Amino acid sequence: MIFFLLEPYIPQMHKPIMKYLLKLFNRRARREAEDALLPKLPLKDRYFLFQTLLRENNRVLLSMADMGEKLSGEYLFDRQYILSTMRTISNAVLGIIENLEKLTAGKYRRLYAQYHGIRIALEEILSPRKEVPVSDLTIPLDDLTVEQSDMAGGKIAHLGEIRRHLSLPVPEGFSITAYASKRFLEHNKLTDQINTMLQELDLGKVGEINEMSRRIQDMVTSAELPDDLLKAIQTSVENLSIGDRGREPGRVSVRSSAILEDGEFSFAGQYATFLNVPLELVPQRYKEVVASLFTPRAIFYYKTKGLSEEEIVMAVGVLRMINADTGGVMYTADPNDTEQNIMIINVARGLGKAVVDGLVEPDYYTVSKKTGSLVEKKITRQTVMLVCSEEGDIVERPVPDDLRGTPCLSEAQITTLFTYASALEKYYGQPQDIEWAIDHDGRLFILQSRRLKITKVERGRLEVPRRIEGHAILLDRGIIACRGIGHGTAFVLKDEADLNDFPEGGVLVARHTSTKFVTVMTKALAIITDIGGVTGHMASLAREYRVPTILDTEIATTAIRHGQEITVDAFNGTVYEGKVEKLLEYASQKNDIYKDTPLYKTLDKVLKWVVPLNLIDPEGANFRPEHCKTFHDITRFAHEKAMAEMFLIGKGHDARGGTIPLGKEGPLDAHFLDMDGGVREGTKVATPEDILSIPFAAFLKGLLSIPWPEPRATDVTGFLGMMATIATTPESELYRAGQQSFALIASNYMNFSIRLGYHFSMVEAYAGENRNDNYIKYFFKGGGAAVDRRLRRVKLITELLKMLDFKVTITEDVINASLTKFKQADIEKKCMVLGKLTVYTKQLDLIMYNDALIDQRIAEFVNEHINT
């Protein structure tokens, strides 16, 4: 036919094109002719293929529903979850296509092209794109700019930028590049081995993460450095200048500078930094910094951010050690409220590590961003400090008595800090988080400058009442690190090892801050500590994970009992005993924290190729393989065509090709195919008495034993919810809401796909004399009401199924249940109850307007249809 239409144009065609087209036409005509001559498969084989296709279809639906749940932000998952679930869906969809091809003798081969097109799009989304550039193994700090962040990592590259372009004081040093780290791991054949181990981790198993972390770190620290890398490090150390003193540096700091650190992701405090390192120990400390990529907290952080193993690459900075007299952190804005127009300084005597790690209560200053004048100060009585030891490393020493309770900074030093901080914020065009140190000669050095994470809080939430009357106050002091409201059971931490037992929805109460707390920040509804500053690493993480946090309360661990129910007001710095409902009105949804993460965005992009359904109407012109744009489209198309092939329904098949209609019973329009002995011979239209299939007869008995419910009298909200569902459902799908149901039956077997209203259910059962063979499977999805009402019906059905001894799995509005190894008589009874349940729950979601109705309706069904 196509050749005939093109015939008038053939003389005008180029000969090679004409030959190519003729070849294509001949090939297609030959294939279609071969397909037409293929014998139909025996019914038993068709049935097997059909059943396999249905199982794969259900796998896809369940996986899609599960991924939809994860997109809500209420469940913990990582990148590996997306990859493994997509493998499950992709393999299942391919299996569906293959089974449909066999069932239809290759009629829909075009689905393969659509499938592979979707696969390519998904691989583009999921394939890591981070390439480690080839570079020198070490690069001097003076040769680095921010453009080389992919070589030296953001932390060290920014120090090079500050040193070169702002001429601010930065210690001399060099970078051991990301390429060096890549060479180191590949030299020891560790890269693939580590990636495989990490991909197998389950974030929910803290003990497993700890053990795997220990093993990987041991592998890295015990590995050998390639000769050229060892020589490059030693040469760079020897060449390290100490500025105007002109002598060899006695000590250095070896600092992490991972490629993604201090950029979009802070990785605050997640990686190792070694201070006061003797020169001969630099190679070993380098290996330990690389190994810190795989600490439990670092693994948890990168996985919850949706990063791949290939993106986690470590560069390392080696800097001249500043033996600090004082050190700390400066924020060029208040991260909780930028409208205050202040800068914040936290400082302690000795090394600034005590501030960022929350080991001491620091002095606190705020200065005006406009004038640099002091706005507020709080001087603490610091008793201990961290200092450099003569042997190397750092030690804790008592603060001299005459310095305790005295300011760490002079007015001149505050002015210098303000000047440097203003220059950095102006240069980078955004608020900065700056680490700094002042040496024993009074010289101030910039050790780090990165973008300050700002907590976005709706203005309405800032108007939280200062006091809530009628509730006991446990605490009314401290510094707000992250604003918000949290309510839960207090978990008073005695030892960091106890973090393994931290419960979902708990409130963490601890003596000190710790970056290890990141491993529970997805569970914690608030954090309170005795000691800690707003500029510390843990405070940064709390803001990143949006956990309401109060620090420096001094007495939290003694004022709050373990297991006590509390409400945390991290706007006003108040902790109440019990649950304060009025405050919870101001609480943010915790799941919002994930919506800006790459993990969430990746899942969202992936689901756009999986979930949307474009093929709605089987009679529509676009219901063709080439119009399948998503995996859902493919499964929908394949399911419809498999049904048509199995039951020989549709155009050109009168009387549905041998399927037997069930006499009209209420709104149920059912047809079935008898495999063997499921119905009396010669039956044209079946009545219940004609059905010989043991499970199907029992199911129908229950189905027909109670009257079909009249249209449910819903309330206004239920009506509006139903109208919203209708408004977002294409007209052709509404038409299909009342479409036919089909069953495959045999003497001991049934598989009944039931469509009633806007939901779909499937009951499969085998009932024979050998109880080991007997089983029932039940599948349910959908509804016409609003989501909350559909979920109440799901809960009702679930509870009733459990009463019937089913094992039940729920994913959103999808129910998947099964039971096995019951006696034949028990299987018949349960099938009969399922028949009743099918009628009873029809459109029940429309009237499920509150949770109390769940128990009420369960009791009603049990009394009227199970106990009778």
Tab-separated table of N, CA and C in Angstrom, residues 378-450:
chain	number	residue	atom	x	y	z
A	378	LYS	N	29.579	39.196	74.657
A	378	LYS	CA	29.393	38.316	75.801
A	378	LYS	C	30.738	37.645	76.060
A	379	ILE	N	31.343	37.959	77.185
A	379	ILE	CA	32.663	37.413	77.515
A	379	ILE	C	32.476	36.230	78.464
A	380	THR	N	33.029	35.097	78.108
A	380	THR	CA	32.874	33.884	78.923
A	380	THR	C	34.120	33.663	79.780
A	381	ARG	N	33.980	32.787	80.717
A	381	ARG	CA	35.125	32.440	81.561
A	381	ARG	C	35.688	31.106	81.045
A	382	GLN	N	36.523	31.207	80.020
A	382	GLN	CA	37.105	30.026	79.392
A	382	GLN	C	38.169	29.431	80.306
A	383	THR	N	38.075	28.138	80.572
A	383	THR	CA	39.011	27.494	81.510
A	383	THR	C	40.065	26.646	80.802
A	384	VAL	N	39.763	26.134	79.618
A	384	VAL	CA	40.735	25.315	78.888
A	384	VAL	C	40.852	25.826	77.453
A	385	MET	N	41.978	25.528	76.831
A	385	MET	CA	42.192	25.918	75.436
A	385	MET	C	43.041	24.860	74.743
A	386	LEU	N	42.985	24.867	73.414
A	386	LEU	CA	43.796	23.956	72.603
A	386	LEU	C	45.029	24.697	72.119
A	387	VAL	N	46.216	24.073	72.284
A	387	VAL	CA	47.471	24.703	71.861
A	387	VAL	C	48.329	23.673	71.141
A	388	CYS	N	49.330	24.173	70.413
A	388	CYS	CA	50.277	23.286	69.729
A	388	CYS	C	51.303	22.753	70.731
A	389	SER	N	51.549	21.454	70.655
A	389	SER	CA	52.561	20.862	71.536
A	389	SER	C	53.915	20.857	70.826
A	390	GLU	N	54.982	20.779	71.600
A	390	GLU	CA	56.322	20.755	71.012
A	390	GLU	C	56.568	19.468	70.239
A	391	GLU	N	55.906	18.386	70.646
A	391	GLU	CA	56.130	17.097	70.000
A	391	GLU	C	55.357	16.964	68.675
A	392	GLY	N	54.439	17.872	68.448
A	392	GLY	CA	53.543	17.749	67.303
A	392	GLY	C	52.142	17.466	67.803
A	393	ASP	N	51.145	17.703	66.965
A	393	ASP	CA	49.733	17.544	67.341
A	393	ASP	C	49.331	18.700	68.267
A	394	ILE	N	48.142	18.572	68.858
A	394	ILE	CA	47.633	19.629	69.723
A	394	ILE	C	47.211	19.017	71.053
A	395	VAL	N	47.232	19.850	72.103
A	395	VAL	CA	46.881	19.372	73.438
A	395	VAL	C	45.977	20.396	74.117
A	396	GLU	N	45.284	19.941	75.130
A	396	GLU	CA	44.428	20.817	75.921
A	396	GLU	C	45.221	21.333	77.116
A	397	ARG	N	45.183	22.659	77.311
A	397	ARG	CA	45.892	23.278	78.429
A	397	ARG	C	44.935	24.206	79.167
A	398	PRO	N	45.161	24.421	80.469
A	398	PRO	CA	44.322	25.382	81.202
A	398	PRO	C	44.630	26.811	80.764
A	399	VAL	N	43.603	27.623	80.704
A	399	VAL	CA	43.786	29.053	80.429
A	399	VAL	C	44.384	29.695	81.683
A	400	PRO	N	45.420	30.495	81.533
A	400	PRO	CA	45.999	31.166	82.723
A	400	PRO	C	44.930	31.928	83.500
A	401	ASP	N	45.048	31.903	84.800
A	401	ASP	CA	44.044	32.510	85.677
A	401	ASP	C	43.797	33.974	85.349
A	402	ASP	N	44.870	34.706	85.021
A	402	ASP	CA	44.706	36.145	84.798
A	402	ASP	C	43.996	36.467	83.480
A	403	LEU	N	43.848	35.435	82.616
A	403	LEU	CA	43.165	35.666	81.340
A	403	LEU	C	41.709	35.200	81.371
A	404	ARG	N	41.344	34.432	82.365
A	404	ARG	CA	39.976	33.916	82.432
A	404	ARG	C	38.987	35.062	82.668
A	405	GLY	N	37.928	35.078	81.851
A	405	GLY	CA	36.906	36.111	81.997
A	405	GLY	C	37.276	37.433	81.371
A	406	THR	N	38.448	37.492	80.702
A	406	THR	CA	38.859	38.726	80.023
A	406	THR	C	38.602	38.575	78.525
A	407	PRO	N	38.370	39.701	77.794
A	407	PRO	CA	38.077	39.616	76.358
A	407	PRO	C	39.229	39.007	75.568
A	408	CYS	N	38.893	38.183	74.604
A	408	CYS	CA	39.912	37.574	73.734
A	408	CYS	C	40.404	38.553	72.673
A	409	LEU	N	39.570	39.540	72.338
A	409	LEU	CA	39.903	40.456	71.254
A	409	LEU	C	39.956	41.890	71.759
A	410	SER	N	40.898	42.636	71.211
A	410	SER	CA	40.955	44.077	71.460
A	410	SER	C	40.070	44.791	70.445
A	411	GLU	N	39.791	46.060	70.694
A	411	GLU	CA	38.985	46.823	69.748
A	411	GLU	C	39.661	46.890	68.387
A	412	ALA	N	40.997	47.030	68.390
A	412	ALA	CA	41.739	47.107	67.128
A	412	ALA	C	41.615	45.802	66.344
A	413	GLN	N	41.683	44.685	67.041
A	413	GLN	CA	41.546	43.393	66.365
A	413	GLN	C	40.137	43.193	65.808
A	414	ILE	N	39.125	43.659	66.550
A	414	ILE	CA	37.747	43.581	66.043
A	414	ILE	C	37.622	44.423	64.772
A	415	THR	N	38.254	45.585	64.762
A	415	THR	CA	38.213	46.449	63.582
A	415	THR	C	38.895	45.781	62.395
A	416	THR	N	40.034	45.143	62.632
A	416	THR	CA	40.740	44.449	61.541
A	416	THR	C	39.883	43.298	60.997
A	417	LEU	N	39.283	42.535	61.904
A	417	LEU	CA	38.392	41.450	61.471
A	417	LEU	C	37.247	41.998	60.628
A	418	PHE	N	36.647	43.079	61.073
A	418	PHE	CA	35.545	43.692	60.336
A	418	PHE	C	36.006	44.115	58.940
A	419	THR	N	37.192	44.719	58.848
A	419	THR	CA	37.713	45.186	57.559
A	419	THR	C	37.933	44.025	56.596
A	420	TYR	N	38.580	42.957	57.107
A	420	TYR	CA	38.830	41.787	56.255
A	420	TYR	C	37.514	41.128	55.824
A	421	ALA	N	36.598	40.991	56.779
A	421	ALA	CA	35.329	40.321	56.473
A	421	ALA	C	34.522	41.119	55.454
A	422	SER	N	34.514	42.434	55.584
A	422	SER	CA	33.786	43.274	54.629
A	422	SER	C	34.379	43.135	53.234
A	423	ALA	N	35.715	43.074	53.148
A	423	ALA	CA	36.366	42.928	51.851
A	423	ALA	C	36.012	41.583	51.212
A	424	LEU	N	35.971	40.528	52.024
A	424	LEU	CA	35.637	39.201	51.494
A	424	LEU	C	34.182	39.143	51.023
A	425	GLU	N	33.267	39.700	51.805
A	425	GLU	CA	31.863	39.674	51.390
A	425	GLU	C	31.667	40.487	50.110
A	426	LYS	N	32.324	41.626	50.024
A	426	LYS	CA	32.203	42.455	48.822
A	426	LYS	C	32.783	41.741	47.603
A	427	TYR	N	33.914	41.055	47.773
A	427	TYR	CA	34.563	40.381	46.650
A	427	TYR	C	33.707	39.228	46.126
A	428	TYR	N	33.151	38.439	47.059
A	428	TYR	CA	32.369	37.272	46.643
A	428	TYR	C	30.894	37.589	46.397
A	429	GLY	N	30.460	38.765	46.821
A	429	GLY	CA	29.097	39.182	46.530
A	429	GLY	C	28.027	38.456	47.313
A	430	GLN	N	28.406	37.855	48.456
A	430	GLN	CA	27.440	37.152	49.293
A	430	GLN	C	28.029	36.956	50.682
A	431	PRO	N	27.171	36.723	51.703
A	431	PRO	CA	27.678	36.564	53.076
A	431	PRO	C	28.699	35.424	53.160
A	432	GLN	N	29.689	35.620	54.032
A	432	GLN	CA	30.789	34.666	54.153
A	432	GLN	C	30.880	34.079	55.564
A	433	ASP	N	31.353	32.840	55.626
A	433	ASP	CA	31.669	32.110	56.852
A	433	ASP	C	33.196	32.014	56.875
A	434	ILE	N	33.840	32.726	57.794
A	434	ILE	CA	35.298	32.912	57.752
A	434	ILE	C	35.949	32.329	59.002
A	435	GLU	N	36.943	31.469	58.811
A	435	GLU	CA	37.771	31.003	59.919
A	435	GLU	C	39.067	31.801	59.909
A	436	TRP	N	39.557	32.159	61.069
A	436	TRP	CA	40.724	33.032	61.171
A	436	TRP	C	41.518	32.689	62.434
A	437	ALA	N	42.733	33.197	62.481
A	437	ALA	CA	43.585	32.997	63.660
A	437	ALA	C	44.503	34.200	63.819
A	438	ILE	N	44.833	34.517	65.061
A	438	ILE	CA	45.797	35.572	65.387
A	438	ILE	C	46.970	34.905	66.088
A	439	ASP	N	48.180	35.065	65.507
A	439	ASP	CA	49.330	34.377	66.096
A	439	ASP	C	49.874	35.138	67.299
A	440	HIS	N	50.955	34.625	67.879
A	440	HIS	CA	51.507	35.218	69.110
A	440	HIS	C	52.147	36.569	68.859
A	441	ASP	N	52.351	36.904	67.583
A	441	ASP	CA	52.881	38.229	67.231
A	441	ASP	C	51.767	39.210	66.904
A	442	GLY	N	50.515	38.769	67.077
A	442	GLY	CA	49.387	39.665	66.834
A	442	GLY	C	48.968	39.777	65.390
A	443	ARG	N	49.503	38.918	64.512
A	443	ARG	CA	49.138	38.968	63.092
A	443	ARG	C	47.897	38.110	62.839
A	444	LEU	N	46.964	38.656	62.091
A	444	LEU	CA	45.706	37.955	61.803
A	444	LEU	C	45.804	37.282	60.438
A	445	PHE	N	45.396	35.995	60.376
A	445	PHE	CA	45.435	35.230	59.126
A	445	PHE	C	44.042	34.678	58.805
A	446	ILE	N	43.716	34.685	57.535
A	446	ILE	CA	42.490	34.058	57.052
A	446	ILE	C	42.804	32.596	56.744
A	447	LEU	N	42.055	31.678	57.367
A	447	LEU	CA	42.292	30.245	57.172
A	447	LEU	C	41.246	29.609	56.253
A	448	GLN	N	40.115	30.280	56.098
A	448	GLN	CA	39.049	29.720	55.253
A	448	GLN	C	37.977	30.790	55.047
A	449	SER	N	37.397	30.827	53.851
A	449	SER	CA	36.241	31.696	53.611
A	449	SER	C	35.324	30.978	52.628
A	450	ARG	N	34.103	30.762	53.062
A	450	ARG	CA	33.138	30.064	52.218
A	450	ARG	C	31.774	30.742	52.331
